[in-house]
PDB file of C-alpha atoms and ligand atoms in Angstrom:
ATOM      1  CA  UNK A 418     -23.006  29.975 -56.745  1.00  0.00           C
ATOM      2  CA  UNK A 419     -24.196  28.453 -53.336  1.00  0.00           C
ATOM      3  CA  UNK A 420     -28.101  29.437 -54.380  1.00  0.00           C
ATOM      4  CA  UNK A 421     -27.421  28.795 -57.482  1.00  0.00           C
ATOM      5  CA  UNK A 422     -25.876  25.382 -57.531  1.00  0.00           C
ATOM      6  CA  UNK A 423     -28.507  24.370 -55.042  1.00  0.00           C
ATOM      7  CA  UNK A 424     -31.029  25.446 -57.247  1.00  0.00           C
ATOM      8  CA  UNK A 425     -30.174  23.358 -60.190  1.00  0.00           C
ATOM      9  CA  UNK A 426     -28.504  19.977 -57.656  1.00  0.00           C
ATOM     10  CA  UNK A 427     -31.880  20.392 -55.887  1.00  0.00           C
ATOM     11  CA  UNK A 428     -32.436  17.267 -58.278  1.00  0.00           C
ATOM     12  CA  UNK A 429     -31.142  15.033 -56.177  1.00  0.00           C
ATOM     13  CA  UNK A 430     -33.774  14.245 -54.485  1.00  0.00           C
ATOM     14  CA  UNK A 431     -33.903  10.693 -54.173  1.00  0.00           C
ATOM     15  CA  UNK A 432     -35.495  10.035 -50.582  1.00  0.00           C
ATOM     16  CA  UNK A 433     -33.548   6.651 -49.871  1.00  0.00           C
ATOM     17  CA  UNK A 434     -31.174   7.286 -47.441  1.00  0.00           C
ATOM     18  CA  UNK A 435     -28.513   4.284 -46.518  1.00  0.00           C
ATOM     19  CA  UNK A 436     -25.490   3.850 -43.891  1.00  0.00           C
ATOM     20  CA  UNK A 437     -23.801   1.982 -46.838  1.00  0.00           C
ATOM     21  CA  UNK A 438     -20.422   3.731 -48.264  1.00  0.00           C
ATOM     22  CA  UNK A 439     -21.248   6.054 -51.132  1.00  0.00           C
ATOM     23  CA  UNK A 440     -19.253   4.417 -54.274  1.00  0.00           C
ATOM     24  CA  UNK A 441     -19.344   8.041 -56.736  1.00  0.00           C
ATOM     25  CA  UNK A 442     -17.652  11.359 -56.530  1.00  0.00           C
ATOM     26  CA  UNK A 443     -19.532  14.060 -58.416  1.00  0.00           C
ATOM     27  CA  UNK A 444     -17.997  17.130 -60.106  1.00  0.00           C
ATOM     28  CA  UNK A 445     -19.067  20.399 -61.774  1.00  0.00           C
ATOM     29  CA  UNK A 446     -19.148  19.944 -65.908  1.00  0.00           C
ATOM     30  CA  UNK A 447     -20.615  23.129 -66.741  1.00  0.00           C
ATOM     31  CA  UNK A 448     -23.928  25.370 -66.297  1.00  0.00           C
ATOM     32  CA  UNK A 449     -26.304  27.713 -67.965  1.00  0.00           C
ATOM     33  CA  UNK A 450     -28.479  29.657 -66.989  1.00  0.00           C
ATOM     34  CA  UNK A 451     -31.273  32.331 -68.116  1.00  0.00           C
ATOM     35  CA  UNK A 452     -32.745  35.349 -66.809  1.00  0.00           C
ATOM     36  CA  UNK A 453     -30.106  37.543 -65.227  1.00  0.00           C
ATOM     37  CA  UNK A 454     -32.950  40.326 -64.586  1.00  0.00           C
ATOM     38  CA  UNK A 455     -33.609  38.027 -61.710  1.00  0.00           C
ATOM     39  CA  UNK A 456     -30.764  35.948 -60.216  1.00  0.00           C
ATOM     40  CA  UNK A 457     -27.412  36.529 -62.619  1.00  0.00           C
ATOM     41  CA  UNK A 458     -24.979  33.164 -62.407  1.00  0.00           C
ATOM     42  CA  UNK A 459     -22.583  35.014 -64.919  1.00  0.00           C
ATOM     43  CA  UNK A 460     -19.816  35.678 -62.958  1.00  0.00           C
ATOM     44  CA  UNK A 461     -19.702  31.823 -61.685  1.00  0.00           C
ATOM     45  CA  UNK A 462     -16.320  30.350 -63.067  1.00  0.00           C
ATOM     46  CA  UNK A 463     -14.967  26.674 -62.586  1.00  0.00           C
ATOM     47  CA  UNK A 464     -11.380  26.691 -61.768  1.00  0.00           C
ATOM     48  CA  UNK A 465      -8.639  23.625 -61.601  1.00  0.00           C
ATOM     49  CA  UNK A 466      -8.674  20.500 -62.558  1.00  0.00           C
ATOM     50  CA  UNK A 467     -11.001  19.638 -60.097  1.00  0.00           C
ATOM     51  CA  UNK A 468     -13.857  21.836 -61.548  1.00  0.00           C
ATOM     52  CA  UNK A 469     -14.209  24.275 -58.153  1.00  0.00           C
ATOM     53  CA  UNK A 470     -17.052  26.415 -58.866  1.00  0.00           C
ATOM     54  CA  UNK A 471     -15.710  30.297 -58.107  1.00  0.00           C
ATOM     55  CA  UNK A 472     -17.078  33.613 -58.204  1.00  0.00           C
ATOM     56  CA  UNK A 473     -20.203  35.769 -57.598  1.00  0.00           C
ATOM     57  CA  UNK A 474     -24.264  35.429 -58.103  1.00  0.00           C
ATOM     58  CA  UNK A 475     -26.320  38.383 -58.185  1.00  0.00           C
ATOM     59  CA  UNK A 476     -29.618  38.087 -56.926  1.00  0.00           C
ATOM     60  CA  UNK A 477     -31.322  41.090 -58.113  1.00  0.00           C
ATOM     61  CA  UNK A 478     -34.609  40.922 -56.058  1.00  0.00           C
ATOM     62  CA  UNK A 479     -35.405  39.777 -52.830  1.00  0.00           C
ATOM     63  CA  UNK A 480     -36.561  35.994 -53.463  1.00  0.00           C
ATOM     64  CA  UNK A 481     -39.890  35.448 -51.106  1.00  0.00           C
ATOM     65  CA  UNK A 482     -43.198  32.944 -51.491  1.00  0.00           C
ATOM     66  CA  UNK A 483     -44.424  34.892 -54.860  1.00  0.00           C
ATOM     67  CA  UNK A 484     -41.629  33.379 -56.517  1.00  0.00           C
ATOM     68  CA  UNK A 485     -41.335  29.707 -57.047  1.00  0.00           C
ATOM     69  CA  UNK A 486     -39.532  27.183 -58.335  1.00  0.00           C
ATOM     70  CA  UNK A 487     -39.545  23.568 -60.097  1.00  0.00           C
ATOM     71  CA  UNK A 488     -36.554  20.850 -60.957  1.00  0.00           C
ATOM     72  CA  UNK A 489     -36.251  17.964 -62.608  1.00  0.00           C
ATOM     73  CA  UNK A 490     -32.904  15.459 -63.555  1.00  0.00           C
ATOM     74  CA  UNK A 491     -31.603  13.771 -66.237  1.00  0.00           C
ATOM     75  CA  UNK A 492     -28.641  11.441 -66.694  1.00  0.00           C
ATOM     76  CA  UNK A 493     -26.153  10.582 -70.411  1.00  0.00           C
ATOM     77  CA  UNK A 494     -24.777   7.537 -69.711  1.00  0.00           C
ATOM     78  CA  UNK A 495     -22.252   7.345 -72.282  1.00  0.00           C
ATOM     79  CA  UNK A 496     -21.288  10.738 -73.270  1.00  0.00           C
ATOM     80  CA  UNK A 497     -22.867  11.261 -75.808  1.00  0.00           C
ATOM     81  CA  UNK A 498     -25.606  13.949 -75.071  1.00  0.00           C
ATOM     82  CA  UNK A 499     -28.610  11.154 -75.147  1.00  0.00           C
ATOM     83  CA  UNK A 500     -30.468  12.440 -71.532  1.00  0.00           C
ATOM     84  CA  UNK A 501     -33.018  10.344 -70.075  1.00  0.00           C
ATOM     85  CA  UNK A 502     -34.904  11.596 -67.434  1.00  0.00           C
ATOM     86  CA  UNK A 503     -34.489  10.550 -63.938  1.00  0.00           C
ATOM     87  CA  UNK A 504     -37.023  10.288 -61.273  1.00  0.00           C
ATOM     88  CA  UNK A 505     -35.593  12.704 -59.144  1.00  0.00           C
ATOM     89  CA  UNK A 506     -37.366  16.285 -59.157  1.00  0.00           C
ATOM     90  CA  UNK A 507     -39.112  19.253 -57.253  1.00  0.00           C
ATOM     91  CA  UNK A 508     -42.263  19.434 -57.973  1.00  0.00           C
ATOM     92  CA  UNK A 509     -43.207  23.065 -58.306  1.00  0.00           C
ATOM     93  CA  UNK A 510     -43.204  25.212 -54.542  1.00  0.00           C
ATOM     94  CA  UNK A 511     -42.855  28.154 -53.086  1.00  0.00           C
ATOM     95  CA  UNK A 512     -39.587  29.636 -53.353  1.00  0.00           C
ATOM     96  CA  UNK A 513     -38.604  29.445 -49.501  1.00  0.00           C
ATOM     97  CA  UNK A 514     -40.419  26.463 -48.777  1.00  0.00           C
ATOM     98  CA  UNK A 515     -38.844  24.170 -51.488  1.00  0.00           C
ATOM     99  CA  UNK A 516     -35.067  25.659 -50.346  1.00  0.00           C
ATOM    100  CA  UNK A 517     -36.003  24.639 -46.680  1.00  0.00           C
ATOM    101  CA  UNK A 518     -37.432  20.935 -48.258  1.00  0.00           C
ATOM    102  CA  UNK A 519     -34.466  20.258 -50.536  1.00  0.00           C
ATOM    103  CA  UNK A 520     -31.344  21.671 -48.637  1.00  0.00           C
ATOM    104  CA  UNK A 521     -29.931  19.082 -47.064  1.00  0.00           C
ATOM    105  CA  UNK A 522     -28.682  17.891 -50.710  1.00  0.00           C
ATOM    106  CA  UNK A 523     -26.604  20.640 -50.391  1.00  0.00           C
ATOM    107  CA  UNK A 524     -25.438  21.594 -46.859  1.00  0.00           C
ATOM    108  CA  UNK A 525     -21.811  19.579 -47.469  1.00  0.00           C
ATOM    109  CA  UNK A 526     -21.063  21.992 -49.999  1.00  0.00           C
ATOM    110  CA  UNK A 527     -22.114  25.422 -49.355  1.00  0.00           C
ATOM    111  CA  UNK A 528     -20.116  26.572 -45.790  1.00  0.00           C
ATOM    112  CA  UNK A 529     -21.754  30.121 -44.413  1.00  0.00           C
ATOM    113  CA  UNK A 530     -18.183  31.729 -43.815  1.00  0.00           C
ATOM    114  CA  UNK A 531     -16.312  29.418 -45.456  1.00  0.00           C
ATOM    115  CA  UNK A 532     -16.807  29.241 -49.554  1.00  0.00           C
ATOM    116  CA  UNK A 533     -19.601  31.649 -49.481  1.00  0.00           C
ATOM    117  CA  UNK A 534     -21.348  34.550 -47.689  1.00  0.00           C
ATOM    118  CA  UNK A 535     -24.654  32.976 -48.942  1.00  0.00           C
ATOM    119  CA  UNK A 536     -26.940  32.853 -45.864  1.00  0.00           C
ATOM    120  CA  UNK A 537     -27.146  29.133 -46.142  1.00  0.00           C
ATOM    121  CA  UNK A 538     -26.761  28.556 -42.441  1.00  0.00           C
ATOM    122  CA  UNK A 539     -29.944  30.497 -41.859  1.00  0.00           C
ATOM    123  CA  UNK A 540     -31.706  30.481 -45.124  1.00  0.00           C
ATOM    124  CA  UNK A 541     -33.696  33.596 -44.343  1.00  0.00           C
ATOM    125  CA  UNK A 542     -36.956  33.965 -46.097  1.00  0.00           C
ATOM    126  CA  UNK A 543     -37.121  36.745 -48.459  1.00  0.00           C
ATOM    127  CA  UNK A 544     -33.319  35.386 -49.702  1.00  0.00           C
ATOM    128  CA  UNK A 545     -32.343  39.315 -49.722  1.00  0.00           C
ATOM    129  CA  UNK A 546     -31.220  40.664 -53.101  1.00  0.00           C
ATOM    130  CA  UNK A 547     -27.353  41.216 -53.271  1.00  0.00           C
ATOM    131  CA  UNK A 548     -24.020  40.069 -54.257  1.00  0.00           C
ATOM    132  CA  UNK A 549     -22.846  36.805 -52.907  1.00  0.00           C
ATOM    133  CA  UNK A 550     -19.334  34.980 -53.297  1.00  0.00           C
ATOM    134  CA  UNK A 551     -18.598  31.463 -54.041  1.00  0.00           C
ATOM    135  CA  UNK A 552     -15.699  30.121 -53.341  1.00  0.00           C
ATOM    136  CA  UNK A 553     -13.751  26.545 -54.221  1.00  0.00           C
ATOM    137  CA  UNK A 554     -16.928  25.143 -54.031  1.00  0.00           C
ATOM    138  CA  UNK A 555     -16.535  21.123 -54.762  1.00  0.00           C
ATOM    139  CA  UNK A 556     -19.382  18.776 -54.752  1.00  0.00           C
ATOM    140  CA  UNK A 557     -19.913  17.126 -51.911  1.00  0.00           C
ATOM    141  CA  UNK A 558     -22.353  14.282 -52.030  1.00  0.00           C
ATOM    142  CA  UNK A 559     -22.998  13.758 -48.265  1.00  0.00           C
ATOM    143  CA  UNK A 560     -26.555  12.936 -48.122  1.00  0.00           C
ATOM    144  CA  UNK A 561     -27.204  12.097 -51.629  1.00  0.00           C
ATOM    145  CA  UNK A 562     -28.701   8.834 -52.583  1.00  0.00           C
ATOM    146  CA  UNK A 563     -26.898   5.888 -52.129  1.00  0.00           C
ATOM    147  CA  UNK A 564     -27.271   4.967 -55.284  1.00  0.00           C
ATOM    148  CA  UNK A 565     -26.816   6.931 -58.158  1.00  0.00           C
ATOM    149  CA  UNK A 566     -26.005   6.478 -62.329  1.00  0.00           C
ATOM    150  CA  UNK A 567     -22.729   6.936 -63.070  1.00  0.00           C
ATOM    151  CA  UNK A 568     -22.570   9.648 -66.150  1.00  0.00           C
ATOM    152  CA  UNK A 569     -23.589  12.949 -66.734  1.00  0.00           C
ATOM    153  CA  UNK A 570     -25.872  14.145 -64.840  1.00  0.00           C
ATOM    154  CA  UNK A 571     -28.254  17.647 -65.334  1.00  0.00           C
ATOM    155  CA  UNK A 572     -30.042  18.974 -63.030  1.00  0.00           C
ATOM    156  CA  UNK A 573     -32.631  21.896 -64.296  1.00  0.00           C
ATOM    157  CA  UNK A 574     -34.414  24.636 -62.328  1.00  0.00           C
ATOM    158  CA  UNK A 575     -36.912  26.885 -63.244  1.00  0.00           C
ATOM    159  CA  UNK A 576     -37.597  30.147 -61.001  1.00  0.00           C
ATOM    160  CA  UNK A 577     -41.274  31.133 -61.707  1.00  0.00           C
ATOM    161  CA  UNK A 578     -43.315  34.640 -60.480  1.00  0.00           C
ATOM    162  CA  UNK A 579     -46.784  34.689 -60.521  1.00  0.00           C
ATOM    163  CA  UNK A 580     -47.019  31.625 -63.191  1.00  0.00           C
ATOM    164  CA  UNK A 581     -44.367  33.267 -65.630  1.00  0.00           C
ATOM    165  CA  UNK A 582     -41.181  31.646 -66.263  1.00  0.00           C
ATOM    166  CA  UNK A 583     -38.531  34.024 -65.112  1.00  0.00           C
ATOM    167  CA  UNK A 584     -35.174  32.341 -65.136  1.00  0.00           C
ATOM    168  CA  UNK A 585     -33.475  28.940 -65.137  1.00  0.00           C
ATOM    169  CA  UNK A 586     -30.131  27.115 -64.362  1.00  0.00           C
ATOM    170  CA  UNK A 587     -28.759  24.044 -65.845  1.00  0.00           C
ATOM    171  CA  UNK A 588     -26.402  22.108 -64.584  1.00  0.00           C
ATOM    172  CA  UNK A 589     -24.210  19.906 -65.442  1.00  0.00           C
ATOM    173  CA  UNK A 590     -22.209  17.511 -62.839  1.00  0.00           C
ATOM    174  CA  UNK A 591     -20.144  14.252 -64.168  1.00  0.00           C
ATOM    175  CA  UNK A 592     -20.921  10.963 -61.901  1.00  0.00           C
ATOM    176  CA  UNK A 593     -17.917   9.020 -61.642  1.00  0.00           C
ATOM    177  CA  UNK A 594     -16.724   5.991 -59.494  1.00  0.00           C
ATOM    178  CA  UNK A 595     -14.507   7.236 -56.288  1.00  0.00           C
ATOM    179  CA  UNK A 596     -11.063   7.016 -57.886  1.00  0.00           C
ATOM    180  CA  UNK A 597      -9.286   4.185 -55.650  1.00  0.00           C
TER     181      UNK A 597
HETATM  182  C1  NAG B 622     -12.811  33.393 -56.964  1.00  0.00           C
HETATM  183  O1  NAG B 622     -13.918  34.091 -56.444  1.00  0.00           O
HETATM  184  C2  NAG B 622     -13.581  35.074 -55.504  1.00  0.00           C
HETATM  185  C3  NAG B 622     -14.872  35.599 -54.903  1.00  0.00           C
HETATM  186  O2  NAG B 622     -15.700  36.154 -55.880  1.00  0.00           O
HETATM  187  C4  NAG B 622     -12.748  36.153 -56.202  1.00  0.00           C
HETATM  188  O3  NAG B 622     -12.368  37.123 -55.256  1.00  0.00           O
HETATM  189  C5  NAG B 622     -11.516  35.494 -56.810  1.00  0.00           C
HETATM  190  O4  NAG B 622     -10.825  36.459 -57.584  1.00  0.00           O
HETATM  191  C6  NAG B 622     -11.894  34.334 -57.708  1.00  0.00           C
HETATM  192  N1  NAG B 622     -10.698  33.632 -58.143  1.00  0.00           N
HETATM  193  C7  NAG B 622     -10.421  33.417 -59.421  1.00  0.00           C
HETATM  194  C8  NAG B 622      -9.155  32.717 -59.701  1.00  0.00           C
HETATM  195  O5  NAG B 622     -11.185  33.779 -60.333  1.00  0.00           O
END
C-alpha cells in the first residue's frame, strides 16, 4: 500500500513548510482504485480502530518514465460528500520523477523494513513489478502543511501510459484535530 497510498496522498503538496506544531492527525477512511492490469490495490485492508492500512499491492509491470502520473485534492467539510477542490496537486510527470518530487509527503509513513518491503528507501527507477507488503501503516503527517482543513480529505491519482488513462486510486483520509 506504500506506492499506493503515496500515489493517491501525493496531494499534499502544499509547499509551505513551518516549525509551528502541527494541530491535525490524519487517518485512512477508505480507497478505490481502478485498473488492476497495472498496479492491483485489492488486497489493501484497513484494520483496528485506528484505520492501519494492511496487506499487499501488486504491481504488475515494471513502472519507468513511459508511464506517468497526475493528482489532484479535494476536501468535505461537513460530511456530507460536498468536495471542493483544493489547491494541492501533481501536475502531470513522469512516473519516477514525480515519486522522487512528491515523496517526502510520505517518508513518515512508509518504513523500508519496517511496514513494507516497498523500495521506498531507494525508490529505484523502473519501480520493479512484484508483490509488496504493507503493514500497520498509519498516517503520519510529518512534513505536511502546516495548515490543513479539517474534514475529509481525497486525494486522486491517475497512472497514465503513452497518453491513455490506465489506472487510478482514490483516497480517502479524515482530517481531525489532535485528540488532547
Ligand atoms: C496484514 O498484512 C500482512 C502482509 O501482507 C499479512 O501477512 C497479514 O496476514 C495481514 N493481517 C491481517 C490481519 O489481515
Amino acid at each position: 500500500m506504500k506506492e499506493v497510498l503515496a500515489f493517491t496522498l501525493l496531494v499534499l503538496t502544499g509547499k509551505a513548510y513551518s516549525i509551528l506544531p502541527k494541530s491535525y492527525e490524519a487517518r485512512f477512511i477508505s480507497f478505490d482504485s481502478t485498473g488492476p492490469e497495472v498496479v492491483d490495490f485489492s488486497k489493501i485492508r484497513f484494520l483496528g480502530r485506528d484505520h492501519r492500512a494492511n496487506g499487499t499491492v501488486e504491481i504488475m509491470k515494471d513502472l519507468d518514465n513511459t508511464f506517468s502520473l497526475s493528482a489532484e485534492s479535494f476536501i468535505d467539510s461537513n460530511g456530507d460528500g460536498e468536495y471542493k477542490q483544493l489547491p494541492f496537486s501533481i501536475p502531470l510527470e513522469p512516473f519516477c520523477k514525480a515519486l522522487n518530487s512528491y515523496w517526502s509527503y510520505f517518508d513518515a509513513s512508509f518504513k523500508y523494513g519496517e511496514n513494507t518491503d516497498f523500495p521506498v528507501h531507494t525508490r529505484p527507477c523502473p519501480v520493479p513489478k512484484g508483490i509488496y507488503y504493507f503493514k500497520d501503516v498509519l498516517i503520519k503527517t510529518d512534513g505536511w502543511p502546516t495548515i490543513m482543513p479539517r474534514g475529509y480529505l481525497k486525494g486522486v491519482t491517475n497512472l497514465f501510459r503513452n497518453g491513455e488513462n490506465v489506472g487510478s486510486l482514490e483516497i480517502v483520509a479524515h482530517i481531525t484535530d489532535i485528540a488532547k
